[in-house]
PDB file of C-alpha atoms in Angstrom:
ATOM      1  CA  MET A 510       7.965  32.608   9.901  1.00  0.00           C
ATOM      2  CA  ASP A 511       6.659  30.289   7.130  1.00  0.00           C
ATOM      3  CA  LYS A 512       9.896  30.512   5.217  1.00  0.00           C
ATOM      4  CA  LYS A 513      11.837  29.360   8.260  1.00  0.00           C
ATOM      5  CA  ASN A 514       9.583  26.327   8.682  1.00  0.00           C
ATOM      6  CA  ALA A 515       9.755  25.481   5.054  1.00  0.00           C
ATOM      7  CA  LEU A 516      13.549  25.746   5.018  1.00  0.00           C
ATOM      8  CA  ARG A 517      13.762  23.612   8.121  1.00  0.00           C
ATOM      9  CA  ALA A 518      11.474  20.999   6.679  1.00  0.00           C
ATOM     10  CA  GLY A 519      13.337  20.914   3.426  1.00  0.00           C
ATOM     11  CA  ALA A 520      16.747  20.629   5.180  1.00  0.00           C
ATOM     12  CA  LEU A 521      15.364  17.775   7.339  1.00  0.00           C
ATOM     13  CA  ALA A 522      13.975  15.911   4.273  1.00  0.00           C
ATOM     14  CA  ALA A 523      17.276  16.409   2.391  1.00  0.00           C
ATOM     15  CA  GLY A 524      19.347  15.185   5.302  1.00  0.00           C
ATOM     16  CA  THR A 525      17.142  12.191   5.892  1.00  0.00           C
ATOM     17  CA  THR A 526      17.229  11.243   2.243  1.00  0.00           C
ATOM     18  CA  LEU A 527      21.040  11.618   2.084  1.00  0.00           C
ATOM     19  CA  MET A 528      21.499   9.470   5.227  1.00  0.00           C
ATOM     20  CA  MET A 529      19.204   6.767   3.849  1.00  0.00           C
ATOM     21  CA  LEU A 530      21.081   6.717   0.568  1.00  0.00           C
ATOM     22  CA  LEU A 531      24.490   6.485   2.302  1.00  0.00           C
ATOM     23  CA  MET A 532      23.303   3.725   4.635  1.00  0.00           C
ATOM     24  CA  SER A 533      21.863   1.540   1.930  1.00  0.00           C
ATOM     25  CA  SER A 534      25.193   1.000   0.169  1.00  0.00           C
ATOM     26  CA  PRO A 535      24.218  -0.777  -3.008  1.00  0.00           C
ATOM     27  CA  ALA A 536      27.808  -1.616  -3.701  1.00  0.00           C
ATOM     28  CA  LEU A 537      27.516  -4.399  -1.127  1.00  0.00           C
ATOM     29  CA  ALA A 538      25.152  -6.211  -3.401  1.00  0.00           C
ATOM     30  CA  LEU A 539      28.088  -7.404  -5.482  1.00  0.00           C
ATOM     31  CA  THR A 540      29.554  -9.436  -2.647  1.00  0.00           C
ATOM     32  CA  ARG A 541      28.107 -12.938  -2.451  1.00  0.00           C
ATOM     33  CA  ASP A 542      26.989 -14.233   0.938  1.00  0.00           C
ATOM     34  CA  ASP A 543      27.339 -17.817   2.127  1.00  0.00           C
ATOM     35  CA  GLY A 544      24.500 -19.899   0.755  1.00  0.00           C
ATOM     36  CA  ASP A 545      23.704 -17.326  -1.925  1.00  0.00           C
ATOM     37  CA  ASP A 546      22.638 -19.200  -5.081  1.00  0.00           C
ATOM     38  CA  PRO A 547      21.229 -16.808  -7.657  1.00  0.00           C
ATOM     39  CA  GLY A 548      19.236 -18.291 -10.518  1.00  0.00           C
ATOM     40  CA  THR A 549      19.426 -17.523 -14.180  1.00  0.00           C
ATOM     41  CA  GLY A 550      18.278 -14.069 -15.127  1.00  0.00           C
ATOM     42  CA  LEU A 551      15.010 -13.222 -16.918  1.00  0.00           C
ATOM     43  CA  SER A 552      14.925 -12.146 -20.521  1.00  0.00           C
ATOM     44  CA  VAL A 553      13.318  -8.897 -21.518  1.00  0.00           C
ATOM     45  CA  VAL A 554      10.241 -10.700 -22.841  1.00  0.00           C
ATOM     46  CA  GLU A 555       9.898 -12.810 -19.621  1.00  0.00           C
ATOM     47  CA  THR A 556      10.261  -9.577 -17.468  1.00  0.00           C
ATOM     48  CA  LEU A 557       7.624  -7.749 -19.490  1.00  0.00           C
ATOM     49  CA  GLY A 558       5.261 -10.644 -19.373  1.00  0.00           C
ATOM     50  CA  LEU A 559       5.695 -11.204 -15.625  1.00  0.00           C
ATOM     51  CA  TYR A 560       5.575  -7.592 -14.505  1.00  0.00           C
ATOM     52  CA  VAL A 561       3.402  -5.874 -17.189  1.00  0.00           C
ATOM     53  CA  LEU A 562       1.225  -8.277 -19.116  1.00  0.00           C
ATOM     54  CA  ALA A 563       0.305 -10.642 -16.184  1.00  0.00           C
ATOM     55  CA  PRO A 564      -1.004  -7.803 -13.943  1.00  0.00           C
ATOM     56  CA  LEU A 565      -2.893  -6.227 -16.849  1.00  0.00           C
ATOM     57  CA  ALA A 566      -4.503  -9.548 -17.742  1.00  0.00           C
ATOM     58  CA  LEU A 567      -5.435 -10.164 -14.184  1.00  0.00           C
ATOM     59  CA  PHE A 568      -7.002  -6.699 -13.955  1.00  0.00           C
ATOM     60  CA  ALA A 569      -8.982  -7.252 -17.191  1.00  0.00           C
ATOM     61  CA  ILE A 570     -10.222 -10.690 -16.016  1.00  0.00           C
ATOM     62  CA  ILE A 571     -11.440  -9.291 -12.635  1.00  0.00           C
ATOM     63  CA  ALA A 572     -13.038  -6.228 -14.317  1.00  0.00           C
ATOM     64  CA  GLY A 573     -14.746  -8.418 -16.870  1.00  0.00           C
ATOM     65  CA  LEU A 574     -16.133 -10.753 -14.260  1.00  0.00           C
ATOM     66  CA  VAL A 575     -17.465  -7.844 -12.282  1.00  0.00           C
ATOM     67  CA  MET A 576     -19.264  -6.414 -15.326  1.00  0.00           C
ATOM     68  CA  VAL A 577     -20.637  -9.807 -16.447  1.00  0.00           C
ATOM     69  CA  LEU A 578     -21.874 -10.907 -13.001  1.00  0.00           C
ATOM     70  CA  ASP A 579     -23.421  -7.464 -12.143  1.00  0.00           C
ATOM     71  CA  ARG A 580     -26.856  -8.219 -10.785  1.00  0.00           C
ATOM     72  CA  SER A 581     -27.834  -4.756  -9.668  1.00  0.00           C
ATOM     73  CA  HIS A 582     -31.275  -3.541 -10.573  1.00  0.00           C
ATOM     74  CA  PRO A 583     -31.385  -0.861 -13.313  1.00  0.00           C
ATOM     75  CA  ASP A 584     -33.685   1.361 -11.243  1.00  0.00           C
ATOM     76  CA  HIS A 585     -31.124   1.545  -8.404  1.00  0.00           C
ATOM     77  CA  ARG A 586     -28.310   2.760 -10.670  1.00  0.00           C
ATOM     78  CA  VAL A 587     -27.374   6.409 -10.619  1.00  0.00           C
ATOM     79  CA  SER A 588     -27.538   6.691 -14.425  1.00  0.00           C
ATOM     80  CA  VAL A 589     -28.874   4.256 -16.959  1.00  0.00           C
ATOM     81  CA  PRO A 590     -27.298   4.430 -20.431  1.00  0.00           C
ATOM     82  CA  GLY A 591     -29.658   6.003 -22.969  1.00  0.00           C
ATOM     83  CA  MET A 592     -32.182   7.236 -20.402  1.00  0.00           C
ATOM     84  CA  LYS A 593     -30.792  10.611 -19.238  1.00  0.00           C
ATOM     85  CA  GLY A 594     -34.127  12.479 -18.946  1.00  0.00           C
ATOM     86  CA  LYS A 595     -36.418   9.599 -18.150  1.00  0.00           C
ATOM     87  CA  ALA A 596     -34.581   8.442 -15.014  1.00  0.00           C
ATOM     88  CA  LYS A 597     -34.776  11.922 -13.512  1.00  0.00           C
ATOM     89  CA  ALA A 598     -38.447  12.323 -14.468  1.00  0.00           C
ATOM     90  CA  LYS A 599     -39.320   9.052 -12.592  1.00  0.00           C
ATOM     91  CA  VAL A 600     -37.671  10.275  -9.489  1.00  0.00           C
ATOM     92  CA  ALA A 601     -39.474  13.606  -9.651  1.00  0.00           C
ATOM     93  CA  ALA A 602     -42.839  11.899 -10.282  1.00  0.00           C
ATOM     94  CA  LYS A 603     -42.457   9.596  -7.230  1.00  0.00           C
ATOM     95  CA  ALA A 604     -41.639  12.441  -4.900  1.00  0.00           C
TER      96      ALA A 604
END
């Protein structure tokens, strides 16, 4: 019974994918529409800078700001660097 359902689901997924590929028709992208005014293309360096380096730099800036502006109290943290045994001993002593 499971093989029938798996086969049916696979056939449905393959048929849906095939229909989507046939309906998208990327060859129509070569035909210019009225008012279509494409700009100049990006070079490889511009493309890498825009889609790779800029997001990485933005991520690094946000992560750096979060780490620098962290105001949480060290006692409230789950683990404190360099104090593996002492942090657990404090919790056990308070209980």
